[in-house]
Amino acid sequence: MPDDLYLLAGRYRLIERLGQGGAGTVWRAIDEILDRQVAVKQVRVPEGLSPHQRAEFADMAIHEARSAGRLRDPAIVLVHDVVLEGGRPWIIMDLVTGRSLDRVIKEQGPRPPALVAAIGLRVLSALEVAHAHGMVHQDVKPANILLDHDGSACLTDFGIATPMGGQGDRFGSAGSPGYMAPERLNEEPSSPASDLWSLGASLYTAVEGRAPFERELPAAVAAAVLLHEPPFPVRAGRELGGLLMAMLAKDPAARPTAPQIRQALSGLAGPAPARRRRWWPVAAVLAGAVALGAGGWYAAGALAVEPETGRFTEAPDPCTLITEAQAAEITKAQPVRTSTRPGECQWLVRQGSTIGRRLIVRAWAERPDGDLGGPQVAQRRFASEKTSRAAAKGSEMRDIRGGVSDVKGVGEAAILQNTFRLYIGTTSEGSSDSTILLRTSNVLAEVVWHREDVPVSAAADKGPAVAAARLVAAGLSG
């Protein structure tokens, strides 16, 4: 551990320790080249690693911190730099002066439901940007949610974010008891649904003043996460409480998607709405069968002109947008269809005992937001996604992300991006994704053509993705 006024990398002068957790220690520092204050995270290296494992851990942490540095959102604490010194990674971030949500809860008690919903919307925005870049945060918790003086929230500690479905946390350095999703406790790969579970647990803590699986011992907390349902959050009210219970479902496929959560929180944040459709009956919540409805939005007032909803009151089931015969023609095989979670459908092609290819279709409907109608919200979301995905272009470590290009004649607008990830230990083979995002009225849809065991020379294969996207667009227009 460095002494006070330690100079890191000949540039960052450590001034004082701001906090310490399972993933590392955070310091206030001065960037002596730019003469500004920054936050420096001294990443904790797990004990008991061999020299090779320590080098692999450092390499992984540097790569993922640099990937996190590409993320841009008002609710994300920016990562500026990452250096290796003393055999450990150090992550340089913006210094944020706000207080952590866990400290606010300790000092002021449970937060009002409307404020909690507003905090949730900000953190959700940060997570959606990360997920769009193929990253999962892995440590969403009240201590990593910072509140400014005006109550606005941001999410910090993106330095331990890892690729979706990857093994980035295999050294056990990420996550906090009570805020780790059940699948992560079972050592399954992280996914966006895991982050959304952690967000649900954090918002539950904020509105109730205690964690959903609060126990005295960490082992008991983990057992409760895996085996027990939390008490219904009575301070949250029926609707926010129902949403939180749905987000804390044990099965990732049973949890609401990010667009569904955003839709719900948008109606709960701020002043009481004039008109509201009920989504989660208390009986259904108590029975453990909470399901998010896709309809419903909130009027600004009884005399206000209601913004246009759009063509879709809810997004069509993605499994109905492509037939079995069409999927077989696209994949040149006999794929097995599976509905993985609400708003998503996959057609899987086996290659021996493993899944060698998969066609993924997702769809969600945008809702009116303030003075903007559903189509305008969808257009704004599409433009944001296009900008953020284009910014991710480039090669870094094992990841190669192509540029964003327009796809003509697919929906009202569509973009394509190809990505490739090299397998560990080789420079000639990896996995490939061709992803198309399209918009029709107030619905956004995403088509992903994923392949394993792909030579670098055949990294891009956009044809199946384009063919599937045309069928999805036709289904939305029909």
Coordinates of C-alpha atoms in Angstrom, one line a residue:
M1 CA 0.0 0.0 0.0
P2 CA 1.6 3.3 -1.0
D3 CA 2.5 6.0 1.5
D4 CA 0.9 9.5 1.4
L5 CA 2.1 11.6 -1.5
Y6 CA 3.1 8.5 -3.4
L7 CA 3.7 9.4 -7.1
L8 CA 2.1 6.9 -9.4
A9 CA 3.5 6.4 -12.9
G10 CA 5.5 9.6 -12.5
R11 CA 2.2 11.6 -12.9
Y12 CA -0.5 10.9 -10.3
R13 CA 0.3 12.1 -6.8
L14 CA -1.8 10.2 -4.2
I15 CA -3.2 12.7 -1.6
E16 CA -5.7 10.7 0.6
R17 CA -7.5 7.5 0.8
L18 CA -11.2 7.9 0.0
G19 CA -12.5 4.4 0.5
Q20 CA -11.7 0.7 0.4
G21 CA -13.7 -2.4 -0.7
G22 CA -13.4 -5.9 -2.0
A23 CA -12.2 -4.8 -5.4
G24 CA -9.6 -2.3 -4.3
T25 CA -8.8 1.0 -2.7
V26 CA -9.7 4.5 -4.1
W27 CA -7.5 7.5 -3.6
R28 CA -7.8 11.2 -4.2
A29 CA -4.9 12.2 -6.4
I30 CA -3.5 15.1 -8.4
D31 CA -2.7 14.7 -12.1
E32 CA 0.5 16.7 -12.1
I33 CA 0.7 17.0 -15.9
L34 CA -2.8 18.4 -16.3
D35 CA -3.0 19.9 -12.8
R36 CA -6.4 18.5 -11.9
Q37 CA -7.8 16.2 -9.2
V38 CA -8.7 12.7 -10.1
A39 CA -9.7 9.4 -8.4
V40 CA -7.2 6.6 -8.6
K41 CA -8.4 3.0 -7.9
Q42 CA -5.7 0.6 -6.7
V43 CA -7.1 -2.7 -7.9
R44 CA -6.9 -5.5 -5.4
V45 CA -5.0 -8.5 -6.8
P46 CA -6.4 -11.8 -5.3
E47 CA -4.1 -13.7 -3.0
G48 CA -2.7 -17.1 -3.8
L49 CA -2.1 -16.5 -7.6
S50 CA 0.9 -17.8 -9.3
P51 CA 3.1 -15.4 -11.2
H52 CA 1.5 -16.4 -14.5
Q53 CA -2.0 -15.9 -13.0
R54 CA -1.0 -12.5 -11.6
A55 CA 0.2 -11.4 -15.0
E56 CA -3.0 -12.8 -16.6
F57 CA -5.1 -10.9 -14.0
A58 CA -3.3 -7.7 -14.6
D59 CA -3.6 -8.1 -18.4
M60 CA -7.4 -8.7 -18.0
A61 CA -7.9 -5.8 -15.7
I62 CA -6.1 -3.4 -17.9
H63 CA -8.0 -4.5 -21.0
E64 CA -11.4 -4.2 -19.4
A65 CA -10.6 -0.9 -17.8
R66 CA -9.6 0.5 -21.2
S67 CA -12.8 -0.9 -22.7
A68 CA -14.7 0.8 -19.9
G69 CA -13.0 4.0 -20.8
R70 CA -14.9 4.1 -24.1
L71 CA -18.3 4.3 -22.3
R72 CA -19.9 7.7 -22.4
D73 CA -23.1 8.6 -20.5
P74 CA -23.9 11.5 -18.1
A75 CA -24.5 8.8 -15.4
I76 CA -21.1 7.1 -15.9
V77 CA -18.0 8.2 -14.0
L78 CA -15.4 8.4 -16.8
V79 CA -12.3 6.2 -16.8
H80 CA -9.3 8.3 -18.2
D81 CA -6.3 6.0 -17.9
V82 CA -5.0 2.7 -16.6
V83 CA -1.4 1.9 -15.6
L84 CA 0.5 -1.1 -14.3
E85 CA 2.8 -0.4 -11.4
G86 CA 4.0 -2.5 -8.5
G87 CA 2.5 -5.6 -10.2
R88 CA -1.0 -4.3 -10.0
P89 CA -3.4 -2.2 -12.2
W90 CA -4.3 1.3 -11.2
I91 CA -7.4 2.9 -12.8
I92 CA -7.6 6.7 -13.2
M93 CA -11.1 8.1 -13.1
D94 CA -13.1 11.4 -12.7
L95 CA -13.2 12.6 -9.1
V96 CA -16.9 12.9 -8.2
T97 CA -17.8 14.9 -5.1
G98 CA -21.2 13.4 -4.5
R99 CA -22.1 11.1 -1.6
S100 CA -22.7 7.4 -2.1
L101 CA -26.2 6.1 -1.9
D102 CA -25.4 3.8 0.9
R103 CA -24.1 6.7 3.0
V104 CA -27.2 8.7 2.3
I105 CA -29.4 5.8 3.4
K106 CA -27.4 5.4 6.6
E107 CA -27.6 9.1 7.4
Q108 CA -31.2 9.9 6.2
G109 CA -33.0 6.6 6.2
P110 CA -35.2 5.2 3.4
R111 CA -35.5 7.3 0.3
P112 CA -38.9 8.3 -1.2
P113 CA -40.2 6.0 -4.0
A114 CA -40.2 8.8 -6.6
L115 CA -36.6 9.7 -5.9
V116 CA -35.6 6.0 -6.0
A117 CA -37.2 5.6 -9.4
A118 CA -35.3 8.7 -10.7
I119 CA -32.1 7.2 -9.3
G120 CA -32.9 4.0 -11.0
L121 CA -33.4 5.7 -14.4
R122 CA -30.0 7.3 -14.2
V123 CA -28.2 4.1 -13.3
L124 CA -30.2 2.1 -15.9
S125 CA -29.0 4.6 -18.6
A126 CA -25.4 3.9 -17.6
L127 CA -26.0 0.2 -17.7
E128 CA -27.7 0.3 -21.1
V129 CA -24.7 2.1 -22.6
A130 CA -22.3 -0.5 -21.1
H131 CA -24.5 -3.4 -22.3
A132 CA -24.6 -1.8 -25.8
H133 CA -20.8 -2.0 -25.8
G134 CA -20.9 -5.6 -24.8
M135 CA -19.8 -4.9 -21.2
V136 CA -21.4 -5.8 -17.8
H137 CA -20.7 -3.8 -14.7
Q138 CA -20.6 -6.7 -12.2
D139 CA -20.7 -4.6 -9.0
V140 CA -23.9 -2.4 -9.0
K141 CA -24.6 -1.6 -5.4
P142 CA -25.5 1.5 -3.3
A143 CA -21.8 2.2 -2.5
N144 CA -21.1 2.6 -6.2
I145 CA -24.1 4.9 -6.9
L146 CA -23.1 8.5 -6.2
L147 CA -25.6 11.3 -5.6
D148 CA -24.9 14.9 -6.5
H149 CA -26.3 17.8 -4.4
D150 CA -29.3 18.0 -6.7
G151 CA -30.1 14.3 -6.3
S152 CA -28.9 13.2 -9.7
A153 CA -27.1 9.9 -9.7
C154 CA -24.1 8.4 -11.5
L155 CA -22.6 4.9 -11.4
T156 CA -18.9 4.5 -10.7
D157 CA -16.4 1.6 -10.6
F158 CA -16.7 0.6 -14.2
G159 CA -13.0 -0.4 -14.0
I160 CA -14.0 -4.0 -13.2
A161 CA -16.6 -4.3 -15.9
T162 CA -16.2 -7.4 -18.1
P163 CA -17.4 -8.7 -21.4
M164 CA -20.9 -10.2 -21.5
G165 CA -20.8 -14.0 -20.8
G166 CA -17.1 -13.8 -20.3
Q167 CA -14.9 -15.1 -17.5
G168 CA -13.7 -11.7 -16.4
D169 CA -14.5 -12.3 -12.7
R170 CA -12.9 -15.8 -12.5
F171 CA -10.4 -14.5 -10.0
G172 CA -13.2 -13.6 -7.6
S173 CA -12.4 -9.9 -7.5
A174 CA -15.8 -8.4 -8.4
G175 CA -19.1 -8.3 -6.6
S176 CA -20.5 -7.8 -3.2
P177 CA -22.6 -10.2 -1.0
G178 CA -26.3 -9.4 -1.3
Y179 CA -25.9 -7.5 -4.6
M180 CA -24.6 -10.4 -6.7
A181 CA -27.3 -12.1 -8.8
P182 CA -28.0 -15.8 -8.1
E183 CA -26.4 -17.0 -11.4
R184 CA -23.2 -15.2 -10.5
L185 CA -23.1 -16.9 -7.0
N186 CA -23.5 -20.2 -9.0
E187 CA -20.3 -19.2 -11.0
E188 CA -22.3 -18.8 -14.2
P189 CA -21.3 -16.1 -16.7
S190 CA -22.3 -12.5 -16.1
S191 CA -25.0 -11.0 -18.3
P192 CA -27.1 -7.7 -18.6
A193 CA -29.8 -9.5 -16.5
S194 CA -27.2 -9.9 -13.7
D195 CA -26.6 -6.2 -13.6
L196 CA -30.4 -5.5 -13.6
W197 CA -30.8 -7.9 -10.7
S198 CA -28.1 -5.9 -8.8
L199 CA -29.9 -2.6 -9.7
G200 CA -33.1 -4.0 -8.3
A201 CA -31.4 -5.0 -5.1
S202 CA -29.8 -1.5 -4.8
L203 CA -33.1 0.3 -5.4
Y204 CA -34.8 -2.1 -2.9
T205 CA -32.2 -1.0 -0.3
A206 CA -32.8 2.6 -1.1
V207 CA -36.5 2.6 -0.7
E208 CA -36.7 0.2 2.3
G209 CA -33.6 1.3 4.2
R210 CA -32.3 -2.3 4.3
A211 CA -31.0 -4.8 1.8
P212 CA -33.4 -7.4 0.4
F213 CA -31.4 -10.3 1.7
E214 CA -30.0 -8.8 4.9
R215 CA -28.3 -11.3 7.2
E216 CA -25.5 -11.2 9.8
L217 CA -23.1 -13.5 7.9
P218 CA -22.0 -13.3 4.3
A219 CA -22.6 -17.0 3.8
A220 CA -26.1 -16.6 5.1
V221 CA -26.6 -13.6 2.7
A222 CA -25.5 -15.8 -0.3
A223 CA -27.8 -18.6 0.8
A224 CA -30.7 -16.2 1.0
V225 CA -30.0 -14.9 -2.4
L226 CA -30.0 -18.4 -3.8
L227 CA -32.9 -20.0 -1.9
H228 CA -35.3 -17.4 -0.4
E229 CA -37.6 -14.6 -1.7
P230 CA -37.1 -11.1 -0.1
P231 CA -40.0 -9.5 1.8
F232 CA -42.2 -7.4 -0.3
P233 CA -40.9 -3.8 -0.1
V234 CA -43.8 -2.1 1.7
R235 CA -42.4 1.4 1.6
A236 CA -42.1 1.2 -2.1
G237 CA -45.8 1.0 -2.8
R238 CA -47.5 -1.5 -5.1
E239 CA -46.0 -0.6 -8.4
L240 CA -42.4 0.1 -7.5
G241 CA -42.5 -2.8 -5.1
G242 CA -43.8 -5.1 -7.8
L243 CA -41.1 -4.0 -10.2
L244 CA -38.4 -4.6 -7.7
M245 CA -39.7 -8.1 -6.9
A246 CA -39.7 -8.9 -10.6
M247 CA -36.2 -7.6 -11.0
L248 CA -35.1 -9.9 -8.2
A249 CA -36.4 -13.1 -9.8
K250 CA -34.0 -16.0 -9.4
D251 CA -34.3 -17.0 -13.1
P252 CA -32.6 -14.4 -15.4
A253 CA -35.1 -15.1 -18.2
A254 CA -38.0 -14.2 -15.8
R255 CA -36.7 -10.7 -15.1
P256 CA -38.0 -7.6 -16.9
T257 CA -35.7 -6.3 -19.7
A258 CA -34.0 -2.9 -19.6
P259 CA -36.7 -1.2 -21.8
Q260 CA -39.5 -2.6 -19.6
I261 CA -37.7 -1.3 -16.4
R262 CA -37.2 2.1 -18.0
Q263 CA -40.8 2.3 -19.0
A264 CA -41.9 1.4 -15.4
L265 CA -39.5 3.8 -13.7
S266 CA -40.4 6.6 -16.0
G267 CA -43.9 6.5 -14.8
L268 CA -42.9 6.4 -11.1
A269 CA -40.3 9.1 -11.0
G270 CA -41.3 12.7 -10.2
P271 CA -44.7 14.1 -9.3
A272 CA -47.7 11.8 -8.9
P273 CA -49.2 11.0 -12.4
A274 CA -52.7 12.0 -13.3
R275 CA -53.5 8.7 -14.9
R276 CA -51.8 5.3 -14.5
R277 CA -52.4 1.7 -15.6
R278 CA -51.8 -0.8 -12.9
W279 CA -49.1 -3.4 -13.8
W280 CA -48.5 -5.6 -10.8
P281 CA -51.5 -6.7 -8.8
V282 CA -50.5 -7.4 -5.2
A283 CA -51.8 -11.0 -5.3
A284 CA -49.6 -11.7 -8.3
V285 CA -46.6 -10.3 -6.6
L286 CA -47.2 -12.3 -3.4
A287 CA -47.6 -15.4 -5.5
G288 CA -44.2 -14.9 -7.1
A289 CA -45.7 -14.6 -10.6
V290 CA -45.0 -10.9 -11.2
A291 CA -44.9 -10.0 -14.9
L292 CA -44.3 -6.7 -16.6
G293 CA -47.0 -5.5 -18.9
A294 CA -45.9 -3.8 -22.0
G295 CA -48.6 -1.1 -22.1
G296 CA -49.3 1.9 -20.0
W297 CA -47.9 5.4 -19.9
Y298 CA -48.3 8.5 -17.8
A299 CA -50.1 11.6 -18.8
A300 CA -48.6 15.0 -17.8
G301 CA -51.9 16.3 -16.7
A302 CA -55.6 16.0 -17.2
L303 CA -55.7 18.8 -19.8
A304 CA -52.4 18.0 -21.5
V305 CA -52.3 16.8 -25.1
E306 CA -51.2 13.2 -25.0
P307 CA -48.1 12.5 -27.1
E308 CA -48.4 9.9 -29.9
T309 CA -48.0 6.4 -28.6
G310 CA -46.9 5.0 -32.0
R311 CA -48.0 2.0 -34.0
F312 CA -47.3 -0.5 -31.2
T313 CA -48.9 -0.6 -27.8
E314 CA -46.4 -3.4 -27.1
A315 CA -43.5 -5.0 -28.9
P316 CA -44.4 -8.1 -30.9
D317 CA -43.0 -11.4 -29.7
P318 CA -39.7 -11.8 -31.5
C319 CA -40.3 -15.5 -32.0
T320 CA -43.3 -14.6 -34.3
L321 CA -41.2 -12.3 -36.6
I322 CA -39.3 -15.2 -38.2
T323 CA -40.8 -18.6 -39.1
E324 CA -39.1 -21.9 -38.6
A325 CA -38.7 -22.3 -42.4
Q326 CA -37.2 -18.8 -42.7
A327 CA -34.7 -19.4 -39.8
A328 CA -33.7 -22.7 -41.5
E329 CA -33.0 -20.9 -44.7
I330 CA -31.0 -18.1 -43.1
T331 CA -28.9 -20.5 -41.0
K332 CA -28.5 -23.2 -43.6
A333 CA -29.5 -25.7 -40.9
Q334 CA -32.4 -26.9 -38.8
P335 CA -32.1 -24.6 -35.8
V336 CA -33.8 -25.1 -32.4
R337 CA -35.9 -22.1 -31.4
T338 CA -35.8 -21.0 -27.8
S339 CA -37.4 -18.0 -26.0
T340 CA -34.6 -17.0 -23.7
R341 CA -36.3 -14.1 -21.9
P342 CA -39.1 -11.6 -22.5
G343 CA -38.4 -9.6 -25.7
E344 CA -35.8 -12.0 -27.0
C345 CA -35.8 -15.2 -29.2
Q346 CA -32.9 -17.3 -30.4
W347 CA -32.5 -20.0 -33.0
L348 CA -29.6 -22.3 -32.1
V349 CA -27.5 -24.4 -34.4
R350 CA -25.5 -27.2 -32.8
Q351 CA -22.0 -28.0 -33.9
G352 CA -21.3 -31.4 -32.3
S353 CA -22.0 -31.0 -28.6
T354 CA -21.8 -27.2 -28.6
I355 CA -23.7 -24.3 -30.0
G356 CA -21.8 -23.2 -33.1
R357 CA -24.1 -20.6 -34.4
R358 CA -27.1 -18.6 -33.2
L359 CA -29.5 -16.1 -34.6
I360 CA -30.8 -13.7 -32.0
V361 CA -33.8 -11.4 -32.3
R362 CA -34.8 -8.8 -29.7
A363 CA -37.6 -6.2 -29.9
W364 CA -38.9 -3.6 -27.5
A365 CA -41.4 -0.7 -27.7
E366 CA -40.6 2.8 -26.6
R367 CA -43.2 4.9 -24.7
P368 CA -44.0 8.6 -24.8
D369 CA -41.7 10.6 -22.5
G370 CA -42.8 14.1 -21.6
D371 CA -43.6 16.0 -24.7
L372 CA -42.1 13.3 -27.0
G373 CA -44.2 10.6 -28.6
G374 CA -43.2 7.0 -28.7
P375 CA -41.7 7.3 -32.2
Q376 CA -39.7 10.3 -31.2
V377 CA -38.4 8.5 -28.2
A378 CA -37.4 5.5 -30.4
Q379 CA -35.7 7.8 -32.8
R380 CA -33.7 9.5 -30.1
R381 CA -32.8 6.1 -28.6
F382 CA -31.7 4.8 -32.1
A383 CA -29.5 7.9 -32.6
S384 CA -27.9 7.5 -29.2
E385 CA -27.2 3.8 -29.9
K386 CA -25.7 4.7 -33.3
T387 CA -23.4 7.3 -31.8
S388 CA -22.2 5.1 -28.9
R389 CA -21.6 2.0 -31.1
A390 CA -19.7 4.0 -33.7
A391 CA -17.5 5.4 -30.9
A392 CA -16.5 1.8 -29.9
K393 CA -14.8 1.1 -33.3
G394 CA -11.3 -0.2 -33.1
S395 CA -9.0 -3.0 -32.0
E396 CA -8.0 -3.6 -28.4
M397 CA -6.4 -6.7 -27.0
R398 CA -8.6 -9.6 -28.3
D399 CA -11.5 -7.5 -29.4
I400 CA -11.9 -6.1 -32.9
R401 CA -15.0 -3.9 -33.4
G402 CA -15.8 -2.6 -36.9
G403 CA -17.5 0.7 -37.8
V404 CA -21.2 1.4 -38.0
S405 CA -22.8 1.5 -41.4
D406 CA -26.4 2.2 -42.5
V407 CA -28.5 -0.6 -43.9
K408 CA -30.9 0.7 -46.6
G409 CA -34.4 -0.6 -47.0
V410 CA -34.7 -2.1 -43.5
G411 CA -37.4 -0.5 -41.4
E412 CA -37.4 3.3 -41.1
A413 CA -33.6 3.2 -40.2
A414 CA -31.1 0.5 -39.6
I415 CA -27.4 0.2 -38.7
L416 CA -24.9 -2.7 -38.9
Q417 CA -21.8 -3.4 -36.9
N418 CA -19.4 -6.4 -37.1
T419 CA -17.4 -7.5 -34.1
F420 CA -14.8 -10.2 -33.6
R421 CA -13.2 -11.6 -30.4
L422 CA -10.0 -13.8 -30.7
Y423 CA -9.8 -16.8 -28.5
I424 CA -7.2 -16.8 -25.8
G425 CA -3.9 -18.2 -27.0
T426 CA -4.5 -17.7 -30.7
T427 CA -4.4 -15.0 -33.3
S428 CA -6.2 -16.8 -36.0
E429 CA -9.6 -17.9 -34.6
G430 CA -12.4 -16.6 -32.4
S431 CA -16.1 -15.7 -32.3
S432 CA -18.0 -13.3 -34.6
D433 CA -21.1 -11.2 -34.3
S434 CA -22.9 -9.2 -37.0
T435 CA -25.4 -7.0 -35.3
I436 CA -28.2 -4.9 -36.9
L437 CA -30.3 -2.4 -34.9
L438 CA -33.5 -1.2 -36.7
R439 CA -36.4 1.1 -36.0
T440 CA -40.0 1.1 -37.1
S441 CA -42.4 3.6 -35.5
N442 CA -41.9 3.2 -31.7
V443 CA -40.3 -0.2 -31.8
L444 CA -36.6 -1.0 -31.9
A445 CA -35.4 -4.4 -32.9
E446 CA -31.9 -6.0 -32.8
V447 CA -30.7 -8.9 -34.9
V448 CA -27.5 -10.7 -34.0
W449 CA -25.8 -13.4 -36.1
H450 CA -23.3 -15.1 -33.8
R451 CA -20.7 -17.7 -34.9
E452 CA -18.1 -19.7 -33.0
D453 CA -14.8 -21.1 -34.2
V454 CA -14.5 -18.5 -37.0
P455 CA -11.1 -17.8 -38.8
V456 CA -10.0 -14.2 -38.7
S457 CA -10.1 -14.3 -42.5
A458 CA -13.8 -14.9 -42.4
A459 CA -14.6 -12.6 -39.5
A460 CA -17.5 -10.8 -41.1
D461 CA -20.7 -12.6 -42.3
K462 CA -23.4 -9.9 -42.4
G463 CA -25.6 -11.7 -45.0
P464 CA -27.7 -13.8 -42.5
A465 CA -28.1 -10.8 -40.2
V466 CA -29.3 -8.6 -43.1
A467 CA -31.7 -11.3 -44.3
A468 CA -33.1 -11.8 -40.8
A469 CA -33.4 -8.0 -40.3
R470 CA -35.4 -7.6 -43.5
L471 CA -37.9 -10.3 -42.3
V472 CA -38.2 -8.6 -38.9
A473 CA -38.8 -5.3 -40.5
A474 CA -41.4 -6.8 -42.8
G475 CA -43.1 -8.4 -39.7
L476 CA -43.2 -5.1 -37.9
S477 CA -44.7 -3.4 -41.0
G478 CA -47.3 -6.0 -41.7

